[in-house]
Amino acid sequence: MIDELHVQSVALIRDATIRPAAGLTVLTGETGAGKTALLSALKLLVGERADAGAVREGDDHLLVEGHVYLGPDDADGHVVRRRVEAAGRGRVSFDGHMASVAELAQQVGSTVDLCGQHEHQRLMSPAVHAQMLDAWTGEDAARALSRYQDALRAADAAAAELDRVRELARSSDERLEQAQFELRRIDEVNPQAGELDELEETLPRAEHAEALLRASESAREAVSGDGGATDLLSSAVSELRDASRYDDALANLADSLESALIDVEDCASQLREYRDSVELDPEELAHMQQRMASLQGLMRTFGPSMADVLARRDRAREVVEAAGDSGEREHAAERAVREAEASLAKAADALDAVRSEAVPRFSAAVTGQMARLEMAGAELTVAIERSPREQWGPQGPSRVELMYRPGAGLTARPLRRIASGGEVSRVMLACKVVLGQADGVDTLVFDEVDAGVGGSTARSLAAVLADLAKTHQVIVVTHLAQVAVMGECHYLVSKATGEDSRPETSLREISGDERVAEIARMLSGDASDISLAHARELLAEAH
């Protein structure tokens, strides 16, 4: 949800701020006042492509800042900032940190849907229609889709394994000979996992055993030998104990030295144990050195690491075994593919069945909303057509597409081929109302959704937008008074000459008599007593 939007130097806007309501916010104004500039700013906020031509003439950059909440559990919200220079370069920050436009689109764009008359990307894309149907269907569709996707991944993995096995079986004589050589060469040494790490730890000790033995024995003798540290500390403790009869302070020092004596004796014991553990074994040392040389030779040839050597041995063994298994591995891989494809087909049928069962109910719900928008006789249906197996993707095995029938007896055609922008706008609005919170979008921005609408349809459109605002934040650019009076928040967009003598678009929230005057202007183009009275009547009915 957009909590606040601040815009600087976008088209005719010098500096403007809007704080949309949680429900319905309306923007009105004379044609050419600059409402489109605000929509351009919203596009930048949600991560759409920047156009340096949107920078206000005479300025060196534009700036769009927003405070947004990303979902119902977002307590504090996020601050988004996007700057575009007149030279074309741009910067994005998210909560004070640098970000990319792609990150902005992912974080904010996924929660805002821009629904202009010529910007029905989500509704007009067949790739989204399956997602819409599934979102409306709910848990049954989600479970069926998850099972299908699991089965699709398993089938793809089985097919990839079969290709790999067949590639191994097609190995040339030269490749087979190379694999046999590599396997024989590595198996001669027969390296084990973890062996190199163990040798790297133990070999230095074996190579320097004499030095270690001398050091440990010399240290042990200095600590516990005749006249060593142990004897000296024992004598000191004894003398302090005797003298402590005359001064208690010496007793504390005696205790400290006695504690140190215990530590020294423990150290002497450990030195003796270490000395006894050091082995001087020339034959074992020679064996370890030879083993290390052999392992290093393998790494130079097949490495650079021991993990590479072991992986090389595994690949070589696969090639050799595949050449000699008389096709058994390929037959097993083929069986795995058949089983995976059978499971996938079952999951695909189940998914299509869930979707097909939901289609009549979804179509009836949307068609009912279309009737509210004075589109009686028109119908929205959903076509589900199974695609060839090679075209199956993560969204399902079938092409799901919204179809529009403008009247009884007429042929339903893909919604994306409808010529009338007004019809598309109203169908889109009907879909949004039916989807409710299931569409995963928090904010809906409508531009020219009222194009070509008047009379009783205008009232119906206003009622539908009000219903939609119960589940979404809705921002509407409108020319209809019937829609404007439904807004919880009303902004007036106007154009005047600024202090620098350049045309400037201003944006301010209106209420009271000012709002009544704007509604009157939208009704009749003037502020006559009759128009003002009618405007007050409409506002009273709406609120």
Short mmCIF file of C-alpha atoms in Angstrom, two decimals, residues 20-526:
data_model
loop_
_atom_site.label_atom_id
_atom_site.label_comp_id
_atom_site.label_asym_id
_atom_site.label_seq_id
_atom_site.Cartn_x
_atom_site.Cartn_y
_atom_site.Cartn_z
CA PRO A 20 -3.73 8.20 -0.65
CA ALA A 21 -6.45 6.76 1.55
CA ALA A 22 -6.44 3.07 2.44
CA GLY A 23 -9.61 2.70 0.35
CA LEU A 24 -10.63 4.82 -2.64
CA THR A 25 -8.66 7.92 -3.68
CA VAL A 26 -9.83 9.97 -6.68
CA LEU A 27 -7.86 12.44 -8.80
CA THR A 28 -9.78 14.92 -10.93
CA GLY A 29 -9.03 18.01 -12.97
CA GLU A 30 -9.35 19.64 -16.34
CA THR A 31 -8.06 17.77 -19.38
CA GLY A 32 -4.38 18.58 -19.82
CA ALA A 33 -3.88 19.57 -16.20
CA GLY A 34 -1.13 16.99 -15.77
CA LYS A 35 -2.74 13.91 -14.24
CA THR A 36 -0.64 11.73 -16.52
CA ALA A 37 2.52 13.11 -14.91
CA LEU A 38 1.44 11.68 -11.56
CA LEU A 39 0.91 8.28 -13.18
CA SER A 40 4.40 8.53 -14.66
CA ALA A 41 5.74 9.06 -11.16
CA LEU A 42 3.86 5.99 -9.92
CA LYS A 43 5.41 3.94 -12.71
CA LEU A 44 8.86 4.98 -11.57
CA LEU A 45 7.96 4.09 -7.99
CA VAL A 46 7.04 0.51 -8.95
CA GLY A 47 10.15 -0.11 -11.03
CA GLU A 48 9.07 0.54 -14.59
CA ARG A 49 11.53 1.78 -17.19
CA ALA A 50 12.63 5.38 -16.77
CA ASP A 51 12.42 7.96 -19.55
CA ALA A 52 14.76 10.93 -19.30
CA GLY A 53 12.17 12.87 -21.30
CA ALA A 54 9.96 12.85 -18.20
CA VAL A 55 12.31 15.30 -16.45
CA ARG A 56 10.69 18.73 -16.18
CA GLU A 57 12.04 21.06 -18.82
CA GLY A 58 14.83 23.21 -17.43
CA ASP A 59 15.62 20.88 -14.50
CA ASP A 60 18.59 18.52 -14.36
CA HIS A 61 16.80 15.58 -12.69
CA LEU A 62 13.50 14.26 -11.40
CA LEU A 63 12.86 12.66 -8.02
CA VAL A 64 10.15 10.27 -6.87
CA GLU A 65 9.97 9.23 -3.22
CA GLY A 66 7.47 6.97 -1.56
CA HIS A 67 6.64 5.42 1.79
CA VAL A 68 5.04 2.04 1.13
CA TYR A 69 3.80 -0.93 3.12
CA LEU A 70 4.53 -4.30 1.54
CA GLY A 71 1.77 -6.54 2.79
CA PRO A 72 -0.45 -6.62 5.88
CA ASP A 73 2.37 -7.73 8.20
CA ASP A 74 4.64 -4.80 7.32
CA ALA A 75 4.37 -2.65 10.44
CA ASP A 76 6.92 0.08 9.71
CA GLY A 77 6.87 0.26 5.92
CA HIS A 78 9.74 1.10 3.56
CA VAL A 79 11.12 4.26 2.00
CA VAL A 80 11.76 4.13 -1.74
CA ARG A 81 13.67 6.82 -3.63
CA ARG A 82 14.25 7.02 -7.38
CA ARG A 83 16.21 9.74 -9.15
CA VAL A 84 16.49 10.08 -12.94
CA GLU A 85 18.84 12.63 -14.48
CA ALA A 86 18.05 14.51 -17.67
CA ALA A 87 21.12 12.85 -19.18
CA GLY A 88 19.46 9.46 -18.68
CA ARG A 89 21.30 8.03 -15.68
CA GLY A 90 19.29 6.95 -12.67
CA ARG A 91 19.62 5.82 -9.07
CA VAL A 92 17.38 3.75 -6.83
CA SER A 93 17.51 3.45 -3.04
CA PHE A 94 15.45 1.19 -0.80
CA ASP A 95 15.41 2.06 2.90
CA GLY A 96 18.51 4.19 2.39
CA HIS A 97 20.50 1.47 0.63
CA MET A 98 21.39 1.37 -3.05
CA ALA A 99 19.16 -0.95 -5.08
CA SER A 100 18.50 -1.90 -8.68
CA VAL A 101 15.39 -1.18 -10.74
CA ALA A 102 14.77 -4.94 -10.88
CA GLU A 103 14.78 -5.13 -7.08
CA LEU A 104 12.37 -2.19 -6.95
CA ALA A 105 10.02 -3.92 -9.38
CA GLN A 106 10.18 -7.13 -7.37
CA GLN A 107 9.65 -5.50 -3.98
CA VAL A 108 7.15 -2.74 -4.78
CA GLY A 109 5.95 -3.48 -8.30
CA SER A 110 4.52 -6.84 -7.27
CA THR A 111 2.12 -5.10 -4.86
CA VAL A 112 0.89 -2.38 -7.24
CA ASP A 113 -1.09 -2.91 -10.45
CA LEU A 114 -1.27 -0.03 -12.92
CA CYS A 115 -4.53 -0.41 -14.82
CA GLY A 116 -4.51 2.21 -17.52
CA GLN A 117 -6.68 1.86 -20.61
CA HIS A 118 -3.65 0.83 -22.65
CA GLU A 119 -1.72 -0.85 -19.82
CA HIS A 120 -3.57 -4.07 -19.10
CA GLN A 121 -0.40 -6.14 -19.01
CA ARG A 122 -1.54 -8.55 -16.34
CA LEU A 123 -5.05 -9.02 -17.69
CA MET A 124 -4.07 -9.16 -21.35
CA SER A 125 -1.28 -11.69 -20.92
CA PRO A 126 -2.45 -15.33 -21.25
CA ALA A 127 0.50 -16.32 -19.09
CA VAL A 128 -1.27 -14.67 -16.14
CA HIS A 129 -4.74 -16.09 -16.75
CA ALA A 130 -3.93 -19.47 -15.20
CA GLN A 131 -2.59 -17.69 -12.11
CA MET A 132 -5.80 -15.64 -11.87
CA LEU A 133 -8.01 -18.72 -12.11
CA ASP A 134 -5.91 -20.61 -9.57
CA ALA A 135 -5.87 -17.67 -7.15
CA TRP A 136 -9.67 -17.48 -7.28
CA THR A 137 -10.09 -21.28 -6.99
CA GLY A 138 -7.96 -21.39 -3.84
CA GLU A 139 -6.37 -24.33 -2.02
CA ASP A 140 -7.60 -27.06 -4.37
CA ALA A 141 -5.84 -25.44 -7.30
CA ALA A 142 -2.73 -24.68 -5.25
CA ARG A 143 -2.38 -28.33 -4.18
CA ALA A 144 -3.00 -29.65 -7.68
CA LEU A 145 -0.49 -27.20 -9.17
CA SER A 146 2.14 -28.13 -6.57
CA ARG A 147 1.74 -31.86 -7.32
CA TYR A 148 1.96 -31.16 -11.05
CA GLN A 149 5.11 -29.06 -10.64
CA ASP A 150 6.74 -31.79 -8.52
CA ALA A 151 5.87 -34.38 -11.17
CA LEU A 152 7.17 -32.10 -13.95
CA ARG A 153 10.51 -31.66 -12.18
CA ALA A 154 10.77 -35.42 -11.67
CA ALA A 155 9.99 -36.10 -15.33
CA ASP A 156 12.53 -33.53 -16.50
CA ALA A 157 15.16 -35.03 -14.21
CA ALA A 158 14.42 -38.54 -15.49
CA ALA A 159 14.69 -37.36 -19.11
CA ALA A 160 18.00 -35.63 -18.37
CA GLU A 161 19.34 -38.82 -16.77
CA LEU A 162 18.29 -40.85 -19.80
CA ASP A 163 20.11 -38.43 -22.11
CA ARG A 164 23.20 -38.70 -19.94
CA VAL A 165 23.13 -42.51 -19.94
CA ARG A 166 22.67 -42.60 -23.72
CA GLU A 167 25.55 -40.19 -24.17
CA LEU A 168 27.74 -42.45 -22.08
CA ALA A 169 26.67 -45.48 -24.11
CA ARG A 170 27.59 -43.67 -27.32
CA SER A 171 31.14 -43.13 -26.14
CA SER A 172 33.68 -43.53 -28.91
CA ASP A 173 36.46 -46.10 -28.74
CA GLU A 174 38.92 -43.29 -28.11
CA ARG A 175 36.85 -41.94 -25.21
CA LEU A 176 36.43 -45.42 -23.77
CA GLU A 177 40.17 -46.04 -23.93
CA GLN A 178 40.80 -42.72 -22.22
CA ALA A 179 38.29 -43.57 -19.49
CA GLN A 180 39.86 -47.01 -18.99
CA PHE A 181 43.30 -45.43 -18.69
CA GLU A 182 42.11 -42.85 -16.17
CA LEU A 183 40.30 -45.45 -14.09
CA ARG A 184 43.29 -47.80 -14.12
CA ARG A 185 45.73 -45.01 -13.27
CA ILE A 186 43.64 -43.70 -10.36
CA ASP A 187 42.74 -47.15 -9.04
CA GLU A 188 46.41 -48.07 -8.92
CA VAL A 189 46.80 -45.48 -6.19
CA ASN A 190 43.24 -46.04 -4.91
CA PRO A 191 42.82 -42.72 -3.06
CA GLN A 192 40.25 -42.64 -0.28
CA ALA A 193 38.02 -39.79 0.77
CA GLY A 194 39.67 -37.85 3.58
CA GLU A 195 43.02 -39.62 3.16
CA LEU A 196 44.86 -36.55 1.89
CA ASP A 197 43.63 -34.41 4.79
CA GLU A 198 44.81 -37.02 7.27
CA LEU A 199 48.24 -37.28 5.63
CA GLU A 200 48.67 -33.51 5.59
CA GLU A 201 48.11 -33.56 9.35
CA THR A 202 50.25 -36.61 10.32
CA LEU A 203 53.15 -36.48 7.86
CA PRO A 204 54.84 -33.34 9.27
CA ARG A 205 54.85 -34.99 12.72
CA ALA A 206 56.42 -38.17 11.39
CA GLU A 207 59.05 -36.25 9.38
CA HIS A 208 60.10 -34.24 12.47
CA ALA A 209 59.72 -36.97 15.07
CA GLU A 210 63.28 -36.62 16.42
CA ALA A 211 62.91 -32.88 16.97
CA LEU A 212 59.56 -33.37 18.65
CA LEU A 213 61.01 -36.09 20.87
CA ARG A 214 63.96 -33.93 21.92
CA ALA A 215 61.77 -30.92 22.65
CA SER A 216 59.23 -32.81 24.73
CA GLU A 217 61.90 -34.70 26.73
CA SER A 218 63.94 -31.54 27.38
CA ALA A 219 60.86 -29.70 28.56
CA ARG A 220 59.79 -32.62 30.77
CA GLU A 221 63.26 -32.80 32.36
CA ALA A 222 63.25 -29.05 33.07
CA VAL A 223 59.86 -29.33 34.71
CA SER A 224 60.00 -32.60 36.66
CA GLY A 225 63.67 -33.69 36.68
CA ASP A 226 65.99 -33.41 39.67
CA GLY A 227 66.26 -29.74 40.64
CA GLY A 228 63.57 -28.88 38.09
CA ALA A 229 60.59 -26.53 38.35
CA THR A 230 58.55 -29.01 40.37
CA ASP A 231 61.23 -29.40 43.03
CA LEU A 232 61.81 -25.66 43.25
CA LEU A 233 58.10 -24.89 43.60
CA SER A 234 57.67 -27.60 46.25
CA SER A 235 60.54 -26.12 48.28
CA ALA A 236 59.08 -22.62 47.98
CA VAL A 237 55.64 -23.78 49.12
CA SER A 238 57.18 -25.55 52.14
CA GLU A 239 59.15 -22.50 53.22
CA LEU A 240 56.13 -20.21 52.89
CA ARG A 241 54.01 -22.58 54.95
CA ASP A 242 56.56 -22.50 57.76
CA ALA A 243 56.81 -18.70 57.67
CA SER A 244 53.04 -18.21 57.53
CA ARG A 245 52.96 -18.94 61.27
CA TYR A 246 54.20 -15.37 61.71
CA ASP A 247 52.27 -13.67 58.85
CA ASP A 248 48.99 -14.94 57.40
CA ALA A 249 49.64 -13.11 54.12
CA LEU A 250 52.28 -15.71 53.23
CA ALA A 251 49.67 -18.46 53.54
CA ASN A 252 47.75 -16.95 50.60
CA LEU A 253 50.92 -16.85 48.51
CA ALA A 254 51.66 -20.44 49.45
CA ASP A 255 48.18 -21.43 48.25
CA SER A 256 48.78 -19.69 44.91
CA LEU A 257 52.12 -21.39 44.39
CA GLU A 258 50.64 -24.73 45.36
CA SER A 259 47.94 -24.28 42.72
CA ALA A 260 50.64 -23.43 40.17
CA LEU A 261 52.58 -26.54 41.28
CA ILE A 262 49.57 -28.71 40.50
CA ASP A 263 49.35 -27.19 36.99
CA VAL A 264 53.08 -27.74 36.44
CA GLU A 265 52.82 -31.36 37.54
CA ASP A 266 49.90 -31.87 35.11
CA CYS A 267 52.00 -30.33 32.34
CA ALA A 268 54.91 -32.64 33.19
CA SER A 269 52.58 -35.65 32.96
CA GLN A 270 51.28 -34.50 29.57
CA LEU A 271 54.82 -33.95 28.28
CA ARG A 272 55.71 -37.50 29.30
CA GLU A 273 52.66 -38.88 27.54
CA TYR A 274 53.44 -36.86 24.41
CA ARG A 275 57.06 -38.06 24.43
CA ASP A 276 55.91 -41.67 24.68
CA SER A 277 53.48 -41.19 21.78
CA VAL A 278 56.18 -40.02 19.35
CA GLU A 279 57.33 -42.94 17.24
CA LEU A 280 60.54 -43.15 15.25
CA ASP A 281 59.60 -45.53 12.42
CA PRO A 282 61.65 -44.97 9.26
CA GLU A 283 59.66 -47.57 7.30
CA GLU A 284 56.29 -45.99 8.16
CA LEU A 285 57.70 -42.53 7.34
CA ALA A 286 58.89 -43.73 3.95
CA HIS A 287 55.46 -45.27 3.28
CA MET A 288 53.66 -42.04 4.19
CA GLN A 289 55.99 -39.95 2.00
CA GLN A 290 55.49 -42.30 -0.90
CA ARG A 291 51.71 -42.16 -0.40
CA MET A 292 51.73 -38.37 -0.35
CA ALA A 293 53.81 -38.29 -3.54
CA SER A 294 51.35 -40.65 -5.24
CA LEU A 295 48.35 -38.55 -4.24
CA GLN A 296 50.05 -35.34 -5.36
CA GLY A 297 50.86 -37.00 -8.68
CA LEU A 298 47.17 -37.78 -9.19
CA MET A 299 46.23 -34.19 -8.40
CA ARG A 300 48.75 -32.84 -10.89
CA THR A 301 47.32 -35.11 -13.59
CA PHE A 302 43.60 -35.17 -12.79
CA GLY A 303 43.21 -32.31 -10.25
CA PRO A 304 43.87 -29.72 -9.14
CA SER A 305 42.13 -30.96 -5.97
CA MET A 306 41.57 -34.45 -4.60
CA ALA A 307 37.83 -33.88 -4.99
CA ASP A 308 38.46 -33.41 -8.73
CA VAL A 309 40.44 -36.67 -8.83
CA LEU A 310 37.65 -38.62 -7.16
CA ALA A 311 35.03 -37.05 -9.46
CA ARG A 312 37.19 -37.91 -12.49
CA ARG A 313 37.36 -41.52 -11.32
CA ASP A 314 33.56 -41.66 -10.91
CA ARG A 315 33.02 -40.31 -14.44
CA ALA A 316 35.53 -42.70 -15.94
CA ARG A 317 33.94 -45.64 -14.14
CA GLU A 318 30.51 -44.64 -15.50
CA VAL A 319 31.85 -44.59 -19.06
CA VAL A 320 33.51 -47.99 -18.67
CA GLU A 321 30.49 -49.57 -16.99
CA ALA A 322 28.07 -48.10 -19.55
CA ALA A 323 30.11 -49.64 -22.37
CA GLY A 324 29.93 -53.05 -20.79
CA ASP A 325 26.44 -53.29 -19.29
CA SER A 326 24.71 -54.39 -22.55
CA GLY A 327 22.18 -51.53 -22.33
CA GLU A 328 20.89 -52.37 -18.84
CA ARG A 329 21.43 -48.83 -17.50
CA GLU A 330 19.68 -47.32 -20.52
CA HIS A 331 16.73 -49.69 -20.10
CA ALA A 332 16.47 -48.74 -16.43
CA ALA A 333 16.59 -45.03 -17.31
CA GLU A 334 13.89 -45.53 -19.95
CA ARG A 335 11.67 -47.26 -17.38
CA ALA A 336 12.21 -44.34 -15.00
CA VAL A 337 11.16 -41.89 -17.74
CA ARG A 338 8.01 -43.87 -18.51
CA GLU A 339 7.05 -44.00 -14.84
CA ALA A 340 7.74 -40.28 -14.36
CA GLU A 341 5.73 -39.37 -17.47
CA ALA A 342 2.82 -41.50 -16.29
CA SER A 343 2.85 -39.73 -12.92
CA LEU A 344 3.09 -36.37 -14.68
CA ALA A 345 0.14 -37.16 -16.96
CA LYS A 346 -1.95 -38.10 -13.94
CA ALA A 347 -1.02 -34.87 -12.15
CA ALA A 348 -1.70 -32.85 -15.31
CA ASP A 349 -5.18 -34.37 -15.69
CA ALA A 350 -5.92 -33.63 -12.03
CA LEU A 351 -4.85 -29.99 -12.40
CA ASP A 352 -6.93 -29.49 -15.54
CA ALA A 353 -9.90 -31.11 -13.81
CA VAL A 354 -9.70 -28.71 -10.86
CA ARG A 355 -9.43 -25.73 -13.19
CA SER A 356 -12.23 -26.94 -15.48
CA GLU A 357 -14.52 -27.40 -12.50
CA ALA A 358 -13.84 -23.84 -11.37
CA VAL A 359 -14.28 -22.21 -14.80
CA PRO A 360 -18.11 -21.99 -14.85
CA ARG A 361 -18.22 -20.48 -11.35
CA PHE A 362 -15.42 -18.01 -12.09
CA SER A 363 -16.99 -17.03 -15.42
CA ALA A 364 -20.40 -16.53 -13.82
CA ALA A 365 -18.91 -14.35 -11.06
CA VAL A 366 -17.05 -12.11 -13.50
CA THR A 367 -19.98 -11.95 -15.91
CA GLY A 368 -22.20 -10.89 -12.99
CA GLN A 369 -19.89 -7.98 -12.23
CA MET A 370 -19.82 -7.08 -15.93
CA ALA A 371 -23.62 -6.88 -15.86
CA ARG A 372 -23.34 -4.37 -13.01
CA LEU A 373 -21.19 -2.30 -15.37
CA GLU A 374 -23.96 -2.18 -17.98
CA MET A 375 -22.39 -4.93 -20.06
CA ALA A 376 -25.51 -7.11 -20.04
CA GLY A 377 -25.32 -9.81 -22.68
CA ALA A 378 -21.54 -9.86 -22.65
CA GLU A 379 -19.85 -12.89 -21.13
CA LEU A 380 -16.37 -13.83 -19.99
CA THR A 381 -15.37 -17.47 -20.33
CA VAL A 382 -12.13 -19.36 -19.87
CA ALA A 383 -10.70 -21.67 -22.51
CA ILE A 384 -8.48 -24.55 -21.35
CA GLU A 385 -6.64 -26.27 -24.19
CA ARG A 386 -4.07 -29.01 -23.61
CA SER A 387 -0.68 -28.12 -25.09
CA PRO A 388 1.76 -30.55 -26.72
CA ARG A 389 3.91 -32.31 -24.10
CA GLU A 390 7.06 -30.39 -25.09
CA GLN A 391 5.28 -27.11 -24.28
CA TRP A 392 4.27 -28.03 -20.74
CA GLY A 393 5.62 -25.54 -18.27
CA PRO A 394 5.50 -24.80 -14.55
CA GLN A 395 2.06 -23.15 -14.79
CA GLY A 396 0.42 -26.26 -16.20
CA PRO A 397 -0.01 -28.58 -19.17
CA SER A 398 -2.69 -26.50 -20.85
CA ARG A 399 -3.10 -23.03 -22.24
CA VAL A 400 -5.53 -21.08 -20.07
CA GLU A 401 -6.95 -17.94 -21.68
CA LEU A 402 -9.76 -15.52 -20.91
CA MET A 403 -12.31 -15.36 -23.74
CA TYR A 404 -14.81 -12.54 -24.32
CA ARG A 405 -18.22 -12.91 -25.92
CA PRO A 406 -19.69 -9.44 -26.56
CA GLY A 407 -23.27 -10.72 -26.96
CA ALA A 408 -25.46 -13.78 -27.03
CA GLY A 409 -24.94 -15.88 -30.12
CA LEU A 410 -21.59 -14.31 -30.91
CA THR A 411 -18.31 -16.20 -30.94
CA ALA A 412 -16.09 -15.90 -27.88
CA ARG A 413 -12.68 -14.53 -28.79
CA PRO A 414 -9.47 -14.02 -26.80
CA LEU A 415 -9.80 -11.02 -24.50
CA ARG A 416 -6.48 -9.65 -25.75
CA ARG A 417 -8.04 -9.15 -29.20
CA ILE A 418 -10.87 -6.90 -28.04
CA ALA A 419 -10.65 -3.58 -29.87
CA SER A 420 -12.57 -1.41 -27.38
CA GLY A 421 -10.40 -0.04 -24.60
CA GLY A 422 -13.50 0.80 -22.60
CA GLU A 423 -14.70 -2.80 -22.71
CA VAL A 424 -11.31 -4.06 -21.64
CA SER A 425 -11.25 -1.60 -18.75
CA ARG A 426 -14.62 -2.75 -17.45
CA VAL A 427 -13.77 -6.45 -17.88
CA MET A 428 -10.55 -5.83 -15.97
CA LEU A 429 -12.48 -4.07 -13.22
CA ALA A 430 -14.95 -6.95 -12.99
CA CYS A 431 -12.07 -9.44 -12.70
CA LYS A 432 -10.44 -7.38 -9.97
CA VAL A 433 -13.65 -7.29 -7.93
CA VAL A 434 -14.14 -11.05 -8.25
CA LEU A 435 -10.52 -11.84 -7.39
CA GLY A 436 -10.61 -9.61 -4.32
CA GLN A 437 -7.63 -10.20 -2.07
CA ALA A 438 -6.69 -13.38 -3.97
CA ASP A 439 -4.88 -11.44 -6.70
CA GLY A 440 -1.94 -10.74 -4.36
CA VAL A 441 -1.93 -7.01 -5.18
CA ASP A 442 -2.41 -4.33 -2.53
CA THR A 443 -2.83 -1.20 -4.65
CA LEU A 444 -4.73 -0.72 -7.90
CA VAL A 445 -4.24 2.42 -9.98
CA PHE A 446 -6.88 3.08 -12.66
CA ASP A 447 -6.40 5.56 -15.49
CA GLU A 448 -9.29 6.25 -17.85
CA VAL A 449 -11.28 3.29 -16.58
CA ASP A 450 -14.30 5.54 -17.20
CA ALA A 451 -13.47 6.19 -20.86
CA GLY A 452 -16.67 6.29 -22.90
CA VAL A 453 -18.82 5.75 -19.81
CA GLY A 454 -21.81 7.87 -18.86
CA GLY A 455 -25.36 7.77 -17.59
CA SER A 456 -26.40 4.80 -15.48
CA THR A 457 -23.13 3.02 -16.31
CA ALA A 458 -21.26 5.79 -14.49
CA ARG A 459 -23.18 5.06 -11.29
CA SER A 460 -22.57 1.33 -11.68
CA LEU A 461 -18.87 1.91 -12.28
CA ALA A 462 -18.66 4.04 -9.15
CA ALA A 463 -20.36 1.34 -7.07
CA VAL A 464 -18.02 -1.36 -8.37
CA LEU A 465 -14.95 0.78 -7.60
CA ALA A 466 -16.29 1.35 -4.10
CA ASP A 467 -16.66 -2.41 -3.63
CA LEU A 468 -13.13 -2.97 -4.91
CA ALA A 469 -11.83 -0.42 -2.40
CA LYS A 470 -13.06 -2.67 0.42
CA THR A 471 -10.28 -5.18 -0.38
CA HIS A 472 -7.66 -2.94 -2.04
CA GLN A 473 -6.20 0.51 -1.96
CA VAL A 474 -7.65 2.04 -5.14
CA ILE A 475 -6.39 5.20 -6.84
CA VAL A 476 -8.53 6.42 -9.75
CA VAL A 477 -7.98 9.17 -12.30
CA THR A 478 -11.54 10.00 -13.32
CA HIS A 479 -13.67 12.43 -15.31
CA LEU A 480 -16.93 11.17 -13.80
CA ALA A 481 -18.56 13.00 -10.93
CA GLN A 482 -20.34 9.77 -9.94
CA VAL A 483 -16.93 8.16 -9.33
CA ALA A 484 -15.35 11.22 -7.72
CA VAL A 485 -18.01 11.49 -4.99
CA MET A 486 -17.22 7.92 -3.82
CA GLY A 487 -13.63 8.77 -2.89
CA GLU A 488 -12.52 8.73 0.72
CA CYS A 489 -9.83 11.14 -0.40
CA HIS A 490 -10.11 13.62 -3.30
CA TYR A 491 -7.17 15.38 -4.98
CA LEU A 492 -7.54 18.16 -7.52
CA VAL A 493 -4.98 18.39 -10.30
CA SER A 494 -4.64 21.85 -11.87
CA LYS A 495 -2.22 23.69 -14.13
CA ALA A 496 -1.01 27.27 -13.80
CA THR A 497 2.03 29.41 -14.53
CA GLY A 498 4.69 29.01 -11.88
CA GLU A 499 7.04 31.53 -10.31
CA ASP A 500 9.61 30.86 -13.04
CA SER A 501 6.99 31.56 -15.74
CA ARG A 502 6.89 27.91 -16.71
CA PRO A 503 3.62 25.92 -16.75
CA GLU A 504 3.27 23.98 -13.54
CA THR A 505 0.94 21.23 -12.35
CA SER A 506 -0.23 21.45 -8.75
CA LEU A 507 -1.87 18.73 -6.68
CA ARG A 508 -3.85 19.36 -3.52
CA GLU A 509 -6.43 17.54 -1.44
CA ILE A 510 -9.85 19.18 -1.47
CA SER A 511 -12.87 18.91 0.79
CA GLY A 512 -15.92 20.90 1.82
CA ASP A 513 -17.10 23.64 -0.53
CA GLU A 514 -14.03 23.27 -2.72
CA ARG A 515 -14.88 19.65 -3.37
CA VAL A 516 -18.51 20.52 -4.03
CA ALA A 517 -17.38 23.07 -6.63
CA GLU A 518 -15.15 20.51 -8.35
CA ILE A 519 -17.97 17.94 -8.49
CA ALA A 520 -20.26 20.62 -9.91
CA ARG A 521 -17.69 21.43 -12.61
CA MET A 522 -17.46 17.75 -13.52
CA LEU A 523 -21.26 17.52 -13.78
CA SER A 524 -21.96 20.54 -15.94
CA GLY A 525 -18.78 22.48 -16.54
CA ASP A 526 -19.85 25.37 -14.32
#
